[in-house]
Short mmCIF file of C-alpha atoms and ligand atoms in Angstrom, two decimals:
data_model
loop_
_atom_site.label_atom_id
_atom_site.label_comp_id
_atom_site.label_asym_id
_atom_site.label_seq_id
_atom_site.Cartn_x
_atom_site.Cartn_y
_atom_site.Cartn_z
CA UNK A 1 9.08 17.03 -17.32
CA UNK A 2 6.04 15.84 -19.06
CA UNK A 3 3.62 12.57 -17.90
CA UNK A 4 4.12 9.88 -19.91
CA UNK A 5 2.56 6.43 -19.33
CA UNK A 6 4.68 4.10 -18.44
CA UNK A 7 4.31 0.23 -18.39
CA UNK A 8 6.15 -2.26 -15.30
CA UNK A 9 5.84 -5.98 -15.81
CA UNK A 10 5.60 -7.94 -12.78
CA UNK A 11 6.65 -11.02 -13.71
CA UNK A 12 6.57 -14.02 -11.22
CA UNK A 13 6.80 -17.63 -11.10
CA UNK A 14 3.00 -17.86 -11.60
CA UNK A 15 2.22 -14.79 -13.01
CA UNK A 16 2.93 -12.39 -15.68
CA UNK A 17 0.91 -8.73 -16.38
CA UNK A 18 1.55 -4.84 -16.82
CA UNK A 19 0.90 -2.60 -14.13
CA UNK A 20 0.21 0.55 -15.95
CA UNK A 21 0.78 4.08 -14.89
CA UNK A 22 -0.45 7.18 -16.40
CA UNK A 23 -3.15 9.98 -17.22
CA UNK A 24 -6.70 8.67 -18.29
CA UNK A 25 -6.01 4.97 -18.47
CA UNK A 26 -9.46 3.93 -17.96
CA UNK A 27 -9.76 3.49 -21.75
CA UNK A 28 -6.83 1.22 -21.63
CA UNK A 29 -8.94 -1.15 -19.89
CA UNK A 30 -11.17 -2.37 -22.78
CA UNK A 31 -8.13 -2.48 -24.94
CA UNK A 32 -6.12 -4.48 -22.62
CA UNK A 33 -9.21 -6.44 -21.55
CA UNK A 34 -10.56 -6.90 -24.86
CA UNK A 35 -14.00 -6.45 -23.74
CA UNK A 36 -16.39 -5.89 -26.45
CA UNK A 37 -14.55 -8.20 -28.60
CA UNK A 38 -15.82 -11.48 -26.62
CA UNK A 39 -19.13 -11.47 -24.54
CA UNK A 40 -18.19 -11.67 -20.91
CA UNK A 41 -20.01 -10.43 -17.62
CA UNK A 42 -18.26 -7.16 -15.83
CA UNK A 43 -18.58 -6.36 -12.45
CA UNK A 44 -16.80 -4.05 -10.63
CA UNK A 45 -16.17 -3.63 -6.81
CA UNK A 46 -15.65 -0.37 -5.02
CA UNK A 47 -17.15 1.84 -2.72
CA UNK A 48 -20.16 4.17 -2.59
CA UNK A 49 -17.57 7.18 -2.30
CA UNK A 50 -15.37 6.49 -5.15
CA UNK A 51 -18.30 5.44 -7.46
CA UNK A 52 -19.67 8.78 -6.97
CA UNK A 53 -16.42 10.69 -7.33
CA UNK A 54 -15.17 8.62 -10.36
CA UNK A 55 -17.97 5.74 -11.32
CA UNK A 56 -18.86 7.94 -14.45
CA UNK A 57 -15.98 8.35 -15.67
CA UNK A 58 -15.33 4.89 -15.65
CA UNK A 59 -18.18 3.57 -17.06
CA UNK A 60 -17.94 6.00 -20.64
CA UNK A 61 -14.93 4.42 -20.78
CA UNK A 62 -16.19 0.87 -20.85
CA UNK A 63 -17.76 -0.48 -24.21
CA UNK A 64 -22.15 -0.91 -24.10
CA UNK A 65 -21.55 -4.62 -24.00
CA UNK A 66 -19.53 -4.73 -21.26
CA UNK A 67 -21.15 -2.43 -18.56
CA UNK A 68 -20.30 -3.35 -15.74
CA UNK A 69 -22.80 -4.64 -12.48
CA UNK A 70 -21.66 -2.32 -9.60
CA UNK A 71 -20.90 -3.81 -6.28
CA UNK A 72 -20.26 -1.78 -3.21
CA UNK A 73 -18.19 -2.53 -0.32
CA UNK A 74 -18.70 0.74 2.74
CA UNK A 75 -16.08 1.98 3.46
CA UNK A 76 -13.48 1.31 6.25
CA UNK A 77 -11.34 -1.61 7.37
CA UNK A 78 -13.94 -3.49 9.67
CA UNK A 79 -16.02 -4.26 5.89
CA UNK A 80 -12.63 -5.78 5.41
CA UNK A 81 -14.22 -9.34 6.45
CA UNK A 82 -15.66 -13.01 4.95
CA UNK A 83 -19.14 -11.76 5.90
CA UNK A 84 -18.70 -9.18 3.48
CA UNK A 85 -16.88 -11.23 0.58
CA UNK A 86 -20.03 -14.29 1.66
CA UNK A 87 -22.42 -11.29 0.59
CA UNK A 88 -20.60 -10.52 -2.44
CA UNK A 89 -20.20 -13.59 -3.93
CA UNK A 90 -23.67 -14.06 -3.48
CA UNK A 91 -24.72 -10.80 -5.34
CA UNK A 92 -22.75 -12.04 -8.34
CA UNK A 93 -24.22 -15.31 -8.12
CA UNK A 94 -27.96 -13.97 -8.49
CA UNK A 95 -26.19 -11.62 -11.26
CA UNK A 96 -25.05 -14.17 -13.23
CA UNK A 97 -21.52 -14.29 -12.88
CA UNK A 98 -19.80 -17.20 -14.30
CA UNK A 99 -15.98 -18.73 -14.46
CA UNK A 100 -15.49 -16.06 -17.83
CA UNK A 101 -16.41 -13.00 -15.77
CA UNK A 102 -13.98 -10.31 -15.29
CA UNK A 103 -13.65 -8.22 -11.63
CA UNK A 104 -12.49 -4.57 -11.81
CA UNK A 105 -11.73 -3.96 -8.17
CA UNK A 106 -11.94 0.21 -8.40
CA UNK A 107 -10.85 1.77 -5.00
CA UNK A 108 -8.23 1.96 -2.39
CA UNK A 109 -6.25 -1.14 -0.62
CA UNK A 110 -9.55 -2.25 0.77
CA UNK A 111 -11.18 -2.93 -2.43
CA UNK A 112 -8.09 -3.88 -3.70
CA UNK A 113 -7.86 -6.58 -1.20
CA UNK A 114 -11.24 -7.49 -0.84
CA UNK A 115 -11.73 -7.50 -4.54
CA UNK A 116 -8.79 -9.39 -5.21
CA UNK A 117 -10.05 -12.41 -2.52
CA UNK A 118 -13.48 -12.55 -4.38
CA UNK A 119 -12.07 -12.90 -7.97
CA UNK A 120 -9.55 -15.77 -6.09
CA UNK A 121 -12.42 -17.73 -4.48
CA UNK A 122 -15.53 -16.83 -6.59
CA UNK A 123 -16.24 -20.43 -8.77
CA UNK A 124 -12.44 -21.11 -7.52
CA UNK A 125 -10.93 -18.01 -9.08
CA UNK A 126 -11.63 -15.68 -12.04
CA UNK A 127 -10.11 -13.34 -13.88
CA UNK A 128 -10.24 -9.62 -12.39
CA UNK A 129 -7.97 -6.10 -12.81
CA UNK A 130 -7.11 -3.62 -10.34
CA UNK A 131 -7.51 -0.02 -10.53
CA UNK A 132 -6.21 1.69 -7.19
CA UNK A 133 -7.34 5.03 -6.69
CA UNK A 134 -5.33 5.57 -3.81
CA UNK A 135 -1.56 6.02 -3.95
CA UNK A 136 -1.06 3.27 -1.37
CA UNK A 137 -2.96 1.16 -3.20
CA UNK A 138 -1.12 2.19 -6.61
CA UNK A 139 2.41 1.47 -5.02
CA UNK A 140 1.71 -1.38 -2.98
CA UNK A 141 -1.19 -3.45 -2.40
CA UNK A 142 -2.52 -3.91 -5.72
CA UNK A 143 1.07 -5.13 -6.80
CA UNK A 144 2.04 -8.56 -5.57
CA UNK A 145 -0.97 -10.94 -5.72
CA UNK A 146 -1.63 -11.07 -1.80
CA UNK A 147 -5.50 -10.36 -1.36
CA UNK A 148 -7.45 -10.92 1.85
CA UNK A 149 -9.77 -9.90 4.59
CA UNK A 150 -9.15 -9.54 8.43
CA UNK A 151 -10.13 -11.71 11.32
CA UNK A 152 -11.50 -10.71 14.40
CA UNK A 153 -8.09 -12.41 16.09
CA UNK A 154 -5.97 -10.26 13.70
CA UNK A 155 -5.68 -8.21 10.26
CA UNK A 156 -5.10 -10.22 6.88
CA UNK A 157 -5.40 -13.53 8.91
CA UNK A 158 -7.32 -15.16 5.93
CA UNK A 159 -6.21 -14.45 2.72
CA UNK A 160 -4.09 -16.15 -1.29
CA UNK A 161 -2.01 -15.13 -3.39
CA UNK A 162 -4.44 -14.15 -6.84
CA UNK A 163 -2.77 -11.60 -8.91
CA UNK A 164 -4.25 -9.54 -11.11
CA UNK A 165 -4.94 -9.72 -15.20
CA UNK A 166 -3.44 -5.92 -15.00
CA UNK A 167 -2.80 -2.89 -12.89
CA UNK A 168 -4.25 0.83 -14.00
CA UNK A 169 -2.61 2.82 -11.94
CA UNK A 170 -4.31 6.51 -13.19
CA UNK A 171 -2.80 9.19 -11.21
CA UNK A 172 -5.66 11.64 -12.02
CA UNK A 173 -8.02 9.55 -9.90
CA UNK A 174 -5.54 11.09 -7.13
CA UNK A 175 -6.39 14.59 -7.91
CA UNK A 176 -9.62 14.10 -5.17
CA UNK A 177 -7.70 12.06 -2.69
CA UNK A 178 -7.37 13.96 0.46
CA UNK A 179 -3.73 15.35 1.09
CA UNK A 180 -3.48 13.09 4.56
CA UNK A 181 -4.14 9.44 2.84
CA UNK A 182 -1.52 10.80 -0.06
CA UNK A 183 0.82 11.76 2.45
CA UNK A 184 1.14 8.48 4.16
CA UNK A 185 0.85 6.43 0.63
CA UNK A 186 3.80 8.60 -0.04
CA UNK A 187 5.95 6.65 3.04
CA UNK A 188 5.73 3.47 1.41
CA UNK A 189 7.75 4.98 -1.52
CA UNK A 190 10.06 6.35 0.54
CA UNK A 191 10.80 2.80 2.29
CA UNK A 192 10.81 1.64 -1.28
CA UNK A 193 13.72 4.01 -1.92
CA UNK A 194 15.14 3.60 1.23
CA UNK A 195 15.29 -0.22 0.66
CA UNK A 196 15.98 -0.78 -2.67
CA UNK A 197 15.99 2.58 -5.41
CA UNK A 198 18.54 5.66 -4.26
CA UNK A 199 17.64 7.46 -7.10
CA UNK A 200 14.12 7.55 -6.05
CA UNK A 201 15.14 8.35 -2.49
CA UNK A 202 16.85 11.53 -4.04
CA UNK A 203 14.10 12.81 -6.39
CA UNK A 204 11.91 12.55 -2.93
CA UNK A 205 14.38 14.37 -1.23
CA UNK A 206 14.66 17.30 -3.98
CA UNK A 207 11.06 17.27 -4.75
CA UNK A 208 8.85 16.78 -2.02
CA UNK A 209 6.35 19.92 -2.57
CA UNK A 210 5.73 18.94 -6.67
CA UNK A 211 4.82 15.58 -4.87
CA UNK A 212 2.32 16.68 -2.19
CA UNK A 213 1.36 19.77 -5.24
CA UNK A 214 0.64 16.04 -6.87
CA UNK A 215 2.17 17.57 -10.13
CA UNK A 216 1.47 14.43 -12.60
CA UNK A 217 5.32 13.92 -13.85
CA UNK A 218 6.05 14.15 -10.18
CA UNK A 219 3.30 11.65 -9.06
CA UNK A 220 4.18 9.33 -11.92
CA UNK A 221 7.94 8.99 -11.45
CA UNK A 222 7.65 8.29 -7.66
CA UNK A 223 4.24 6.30 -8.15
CA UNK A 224 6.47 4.66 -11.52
CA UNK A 225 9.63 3.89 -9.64
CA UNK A 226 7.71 2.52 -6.24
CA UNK A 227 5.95 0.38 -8.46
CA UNK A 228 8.58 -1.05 -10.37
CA UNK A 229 10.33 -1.59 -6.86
CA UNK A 230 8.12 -4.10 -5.48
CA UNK A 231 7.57 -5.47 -8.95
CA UNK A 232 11.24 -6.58 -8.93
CA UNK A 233 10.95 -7.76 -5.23
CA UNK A 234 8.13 -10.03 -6.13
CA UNK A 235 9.66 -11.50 -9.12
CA UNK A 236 12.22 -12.81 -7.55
CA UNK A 237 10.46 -13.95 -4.27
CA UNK A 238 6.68 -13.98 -4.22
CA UNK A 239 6.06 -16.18 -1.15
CA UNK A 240 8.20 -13.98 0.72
CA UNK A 241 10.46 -16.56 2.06
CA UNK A 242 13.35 -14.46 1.35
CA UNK A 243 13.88 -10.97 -0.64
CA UNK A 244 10.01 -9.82 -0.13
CA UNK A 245 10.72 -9.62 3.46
CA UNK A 246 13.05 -6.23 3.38
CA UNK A 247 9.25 -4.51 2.05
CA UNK A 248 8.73 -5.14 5.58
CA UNK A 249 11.22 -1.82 6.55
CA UNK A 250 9.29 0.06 9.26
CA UNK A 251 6.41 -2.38 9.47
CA UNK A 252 7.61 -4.41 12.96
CA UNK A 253 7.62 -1.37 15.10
CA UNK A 254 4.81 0.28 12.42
CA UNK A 255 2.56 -2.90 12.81
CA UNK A 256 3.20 -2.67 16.62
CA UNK A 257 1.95 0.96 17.02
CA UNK A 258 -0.95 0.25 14.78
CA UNK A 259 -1.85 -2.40 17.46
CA UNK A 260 -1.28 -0.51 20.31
CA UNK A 261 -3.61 2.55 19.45
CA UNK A 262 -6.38 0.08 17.59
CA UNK A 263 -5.92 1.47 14.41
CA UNK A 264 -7.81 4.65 14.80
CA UNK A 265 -4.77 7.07 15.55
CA UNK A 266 -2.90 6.45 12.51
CA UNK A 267 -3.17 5.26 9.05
CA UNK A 268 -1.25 2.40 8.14
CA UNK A 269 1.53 4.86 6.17
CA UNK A 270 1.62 7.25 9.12
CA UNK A 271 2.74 4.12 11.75
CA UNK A 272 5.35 2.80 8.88
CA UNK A 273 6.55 6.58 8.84
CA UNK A 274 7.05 5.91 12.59
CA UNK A 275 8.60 2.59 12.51
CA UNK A 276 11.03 3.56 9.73
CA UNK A 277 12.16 6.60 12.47
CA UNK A 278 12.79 3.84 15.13
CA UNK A 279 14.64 1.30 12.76
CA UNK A 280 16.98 3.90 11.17
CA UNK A 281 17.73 4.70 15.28
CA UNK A 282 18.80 0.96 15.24
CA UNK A 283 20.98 1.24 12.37
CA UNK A 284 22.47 4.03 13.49
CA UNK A 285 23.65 3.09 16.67
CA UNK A 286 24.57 -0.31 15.19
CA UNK A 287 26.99 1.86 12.42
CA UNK A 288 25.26 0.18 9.40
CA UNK A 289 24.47 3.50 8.03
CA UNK A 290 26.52 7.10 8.62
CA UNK A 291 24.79 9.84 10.15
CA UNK A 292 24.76 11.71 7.50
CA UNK A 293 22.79 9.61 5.80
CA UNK A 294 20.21 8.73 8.94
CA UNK A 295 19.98 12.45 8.64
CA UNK A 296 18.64 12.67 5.57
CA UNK A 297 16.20 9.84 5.51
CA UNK A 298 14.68 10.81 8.78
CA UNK A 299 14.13 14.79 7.24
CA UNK A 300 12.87 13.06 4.09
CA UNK A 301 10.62 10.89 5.69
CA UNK A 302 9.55 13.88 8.51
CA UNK A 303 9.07 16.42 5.06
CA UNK A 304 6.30 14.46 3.73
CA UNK A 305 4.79 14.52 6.89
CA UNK A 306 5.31 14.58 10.10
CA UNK A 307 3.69 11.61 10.64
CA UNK A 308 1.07 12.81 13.44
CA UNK A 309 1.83 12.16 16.88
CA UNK A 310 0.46 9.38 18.92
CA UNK A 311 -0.08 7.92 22.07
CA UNK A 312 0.91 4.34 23.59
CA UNK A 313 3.27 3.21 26.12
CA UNK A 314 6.62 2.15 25.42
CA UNK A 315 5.44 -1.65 27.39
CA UNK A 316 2.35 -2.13 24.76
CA UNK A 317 4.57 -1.26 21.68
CA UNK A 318 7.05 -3.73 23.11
CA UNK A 319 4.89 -6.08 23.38
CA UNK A 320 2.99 -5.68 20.66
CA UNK A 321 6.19 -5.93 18.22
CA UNK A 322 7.27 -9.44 19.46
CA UNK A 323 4.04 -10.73 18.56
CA UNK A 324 4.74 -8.88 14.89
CA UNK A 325 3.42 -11.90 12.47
CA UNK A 326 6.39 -11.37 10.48
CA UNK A 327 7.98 -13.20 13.57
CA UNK A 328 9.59 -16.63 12.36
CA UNK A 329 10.21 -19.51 15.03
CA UNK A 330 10.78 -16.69 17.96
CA UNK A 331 12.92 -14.95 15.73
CA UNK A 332 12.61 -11.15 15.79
CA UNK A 333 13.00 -10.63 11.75
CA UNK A 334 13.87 -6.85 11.54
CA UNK A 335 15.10 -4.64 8.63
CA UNK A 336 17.56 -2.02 8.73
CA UNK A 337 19.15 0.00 5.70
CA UNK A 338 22.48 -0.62 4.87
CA UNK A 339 22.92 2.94 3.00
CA UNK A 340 20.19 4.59 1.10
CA UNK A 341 18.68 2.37 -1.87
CA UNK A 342 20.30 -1.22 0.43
CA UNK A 343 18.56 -3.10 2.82
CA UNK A 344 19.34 -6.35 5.15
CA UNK A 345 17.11 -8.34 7.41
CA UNK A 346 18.70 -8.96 10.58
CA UNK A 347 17.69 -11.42 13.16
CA UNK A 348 19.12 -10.19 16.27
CA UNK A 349 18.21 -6.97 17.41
CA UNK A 350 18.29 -6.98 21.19
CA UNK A 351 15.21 -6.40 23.37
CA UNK A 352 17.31 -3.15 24.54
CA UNK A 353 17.25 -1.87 21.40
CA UNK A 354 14.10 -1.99 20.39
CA UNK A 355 13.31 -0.13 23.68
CA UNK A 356 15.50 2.68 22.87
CA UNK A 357 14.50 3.06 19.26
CA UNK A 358 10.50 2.97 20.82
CA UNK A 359 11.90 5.34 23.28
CA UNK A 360 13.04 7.72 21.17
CA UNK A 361 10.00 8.06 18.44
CA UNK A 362 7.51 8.38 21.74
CA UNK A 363 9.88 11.27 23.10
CA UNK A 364 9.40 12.34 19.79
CA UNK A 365 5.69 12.41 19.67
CA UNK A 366 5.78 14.15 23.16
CA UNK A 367 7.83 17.02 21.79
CA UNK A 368 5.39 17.55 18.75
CA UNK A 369 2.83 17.18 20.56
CA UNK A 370 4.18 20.34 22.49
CA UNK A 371 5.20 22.10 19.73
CA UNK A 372 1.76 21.61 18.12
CA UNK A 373 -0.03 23.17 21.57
CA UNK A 374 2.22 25.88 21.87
CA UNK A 375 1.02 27.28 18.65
N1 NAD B 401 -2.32 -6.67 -0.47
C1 NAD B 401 -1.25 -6.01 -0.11
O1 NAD B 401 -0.13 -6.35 -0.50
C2 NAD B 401 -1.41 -4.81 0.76
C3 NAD B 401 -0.31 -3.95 0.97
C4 NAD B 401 -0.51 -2.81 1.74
C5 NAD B 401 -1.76 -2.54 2.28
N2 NAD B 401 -2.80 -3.39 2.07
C6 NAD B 401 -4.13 -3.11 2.62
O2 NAD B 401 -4.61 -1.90 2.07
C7 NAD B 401 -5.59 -1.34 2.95
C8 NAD B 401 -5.38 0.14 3.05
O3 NAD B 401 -5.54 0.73 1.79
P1 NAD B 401 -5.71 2.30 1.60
O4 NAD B 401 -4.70 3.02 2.37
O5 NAD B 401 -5.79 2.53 0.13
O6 NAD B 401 -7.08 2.60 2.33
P2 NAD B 401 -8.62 2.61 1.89
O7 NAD B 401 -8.89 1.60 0.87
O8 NAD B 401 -9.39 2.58 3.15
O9 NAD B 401 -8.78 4.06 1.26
C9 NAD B 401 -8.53 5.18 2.07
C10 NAD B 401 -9.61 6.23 1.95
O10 NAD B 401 -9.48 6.94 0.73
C11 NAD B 401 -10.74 7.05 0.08
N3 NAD B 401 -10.45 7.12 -1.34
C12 NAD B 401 -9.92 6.13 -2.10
N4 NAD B 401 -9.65 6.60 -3.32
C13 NAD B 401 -10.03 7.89 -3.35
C14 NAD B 401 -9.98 8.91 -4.35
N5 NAD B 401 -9.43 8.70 -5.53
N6 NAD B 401 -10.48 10.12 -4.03
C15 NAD B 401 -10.99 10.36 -2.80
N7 NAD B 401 -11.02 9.45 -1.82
C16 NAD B 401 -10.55 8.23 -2.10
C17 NAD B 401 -11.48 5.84 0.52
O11 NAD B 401 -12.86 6.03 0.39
C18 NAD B 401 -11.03 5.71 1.98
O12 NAD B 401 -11.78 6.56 2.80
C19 NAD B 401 -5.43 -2.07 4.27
O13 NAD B 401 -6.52 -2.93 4.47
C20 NAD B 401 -4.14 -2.87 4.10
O14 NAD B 401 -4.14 -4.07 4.82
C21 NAD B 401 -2.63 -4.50 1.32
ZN1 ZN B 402 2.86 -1.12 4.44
#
């Protein structure tokens, strides 16, 4: 199987561009850009780490007219924040950005987010491209047009939609991404299997060590297929009054542990690992999947991990998950597979439940963490 690059539109009511995957794409960006052929500023966003790790590379590959001005965001979630975007816009302000400029946003979700909220509000929105150098960021948050920053009272409280020009998703960037933050990127493409691609599901299944080996035609058909997942999602609802929501699998009970242990235990992946766990233990006992099938998502989704072990009581996760955001009206909105590659959000899923399903993933901790002390 050899890397090829492939190209995904997303194609929306308001929007229309390629998400690119593939091996050295940063010279696609002039192309696609066509920088050099007009006279426009470049900045680009990212953070101290990836500029050193990558910055050079990126910048041979941009013409001498179009070098880019280098912001950096530090890393971590709590730069995720209006102070931060105030101070940004600002710096392109006394650099001379204009309405014709062009953002690269050139990191993981964070940049991708931030970056994406600056291009939307800078001089009431310019043009900027995404190139996620995480795999999380290459499957999911740099597809879709949601951008933002978090609130003290809550993550991705303030926020619009502002998609991108284009997507380079360059899987050799992932080469110096450490094994954990590929690991729980790789969850999100197994929810977008679970929900929505069965054949992806099953090359996952088969070949989860030339994944995590991050052999490039492995990477790019899961990183190619995840992509073109959401991609089809969006097109057809990109408000997320309808469709979108079933990208929430694993992300009420997820969300909820990420609350309860202040997002230090886990990353994000690692609690949607978690959540998926408890809401296939739903659809189980409710009979809209076989076991046999249960049985192979759950060793799928525990082979690319196990998601690490945590600690929170069953109460706080409880709690925590009816005040999930993607709550509607008091509704509990919950997904649950209806097979592998099928999804269906469901409304009613009973308080008891949700308690059992939370039971049974914190038993679960309990045992690994028992196994892992006994060795
Ligand atoms: N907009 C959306 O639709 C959407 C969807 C999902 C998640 N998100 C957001 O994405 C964010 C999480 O993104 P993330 O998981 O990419 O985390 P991140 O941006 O914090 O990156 C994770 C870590 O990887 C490092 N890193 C990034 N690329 C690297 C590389 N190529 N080599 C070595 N290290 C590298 C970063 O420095 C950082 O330490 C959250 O804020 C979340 O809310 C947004
Ligand atoms: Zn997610």
């Amino acid at each position: 199987m050899n890397a090829t690059t492939r190209t995904i539109a997303v194609k929306t009511a308001t929007a229309d561009y390629p998400v690119i995957v593939g091996r050295e794409l940063f010279a696609e960006i002039p192309r696609r850009m066509r920088l050099g052929k007009t006279r426009r500023r470049v900045f680009a966003l990212t953070s101290p780490e990836i500029w050193s790790l990558w910055g050079r590379q990126l910048q041979a590959a941009l013409p001498d007219s179009a070098v880019p001005t280098v912001l950096f965001l530090p890393n971590g979630e709590r730069y995720k924040r209006m102070t931060e975007v105030e101070r940004l816009a600002t710096e392109m302000a006394k650099a001379g950005a204009d309405r014709a400029s062009l953002l690269i946003a050139f990191g993981g979700g964070i940049i991708g987010d931030v970056g994406g909220f600056l291009a939307a509000i800078y001089m009431r929105g310019i043009e900027y491209v995404q190139v996620p150098t995480t795999l999380l960021a290459q499957v999911d948050s740099s597809v879709g047009g949601k951008t933002g920053v978090n609130l003290a009272a809550g993550k991705n409280l303030v926020g619009s939609f502002h998609h991108p020009s284009a997507v380079f998703a360059d899987i050799d960037v992932l080469q110096t991404l450490p094994e954990r933050e590929l690991r729980a990127g790789l969850f999100e493409s197994i929810k977008a299997g679970i929900i929505r691609d069965a054949a992806l599901f099953r090359f996952m299944e088969q070949n989860a060590e030339a994944i995590v080996r991050r052999e490039p035609a492995a990477l790019e058909r899961v990183i190619g297929a995840s992509i073109r997942m959401k991609a089809g999602v969006v097109g057809i609802d990109e408000r997320e009054t309808g469709l979108r929501m079933i990208l929430n699998f694993g992300h009420t009970i997820g969300h909820a542990i990420e609350t309860a242990t202040g997002y230090r235990r886990l990353l994000h992946g690692e609690a949607i690992a978690w959540g998926m766990l408890a809401a296939l233990r739903i659809a189980l006992e409710r009979g809209t999947v076989g076991p046999d099938q249960v049985e192979r998502m759950e060793k799928t989704i525990v082979a690319f991990g196990p998601p690490p072990p945590f600690r929170a009581t069953a109460d706080k996760l409880l709690e925590a998950a009816g005040r999930d955001k993607k709550n509607r009206a008091g509704k509990r909105r919950f997904v649950l597979p209806k097979g592998i590659g099928d999804a269906m959000v469901v409304e009613d899923v009973t308080d008891a439940e949700m308690e059992a399903a939370v039971g049974w993933i914190l038993r679960r901790c309990l045992q690994q963490k028992r196994r892992g002390a006994a060795m």
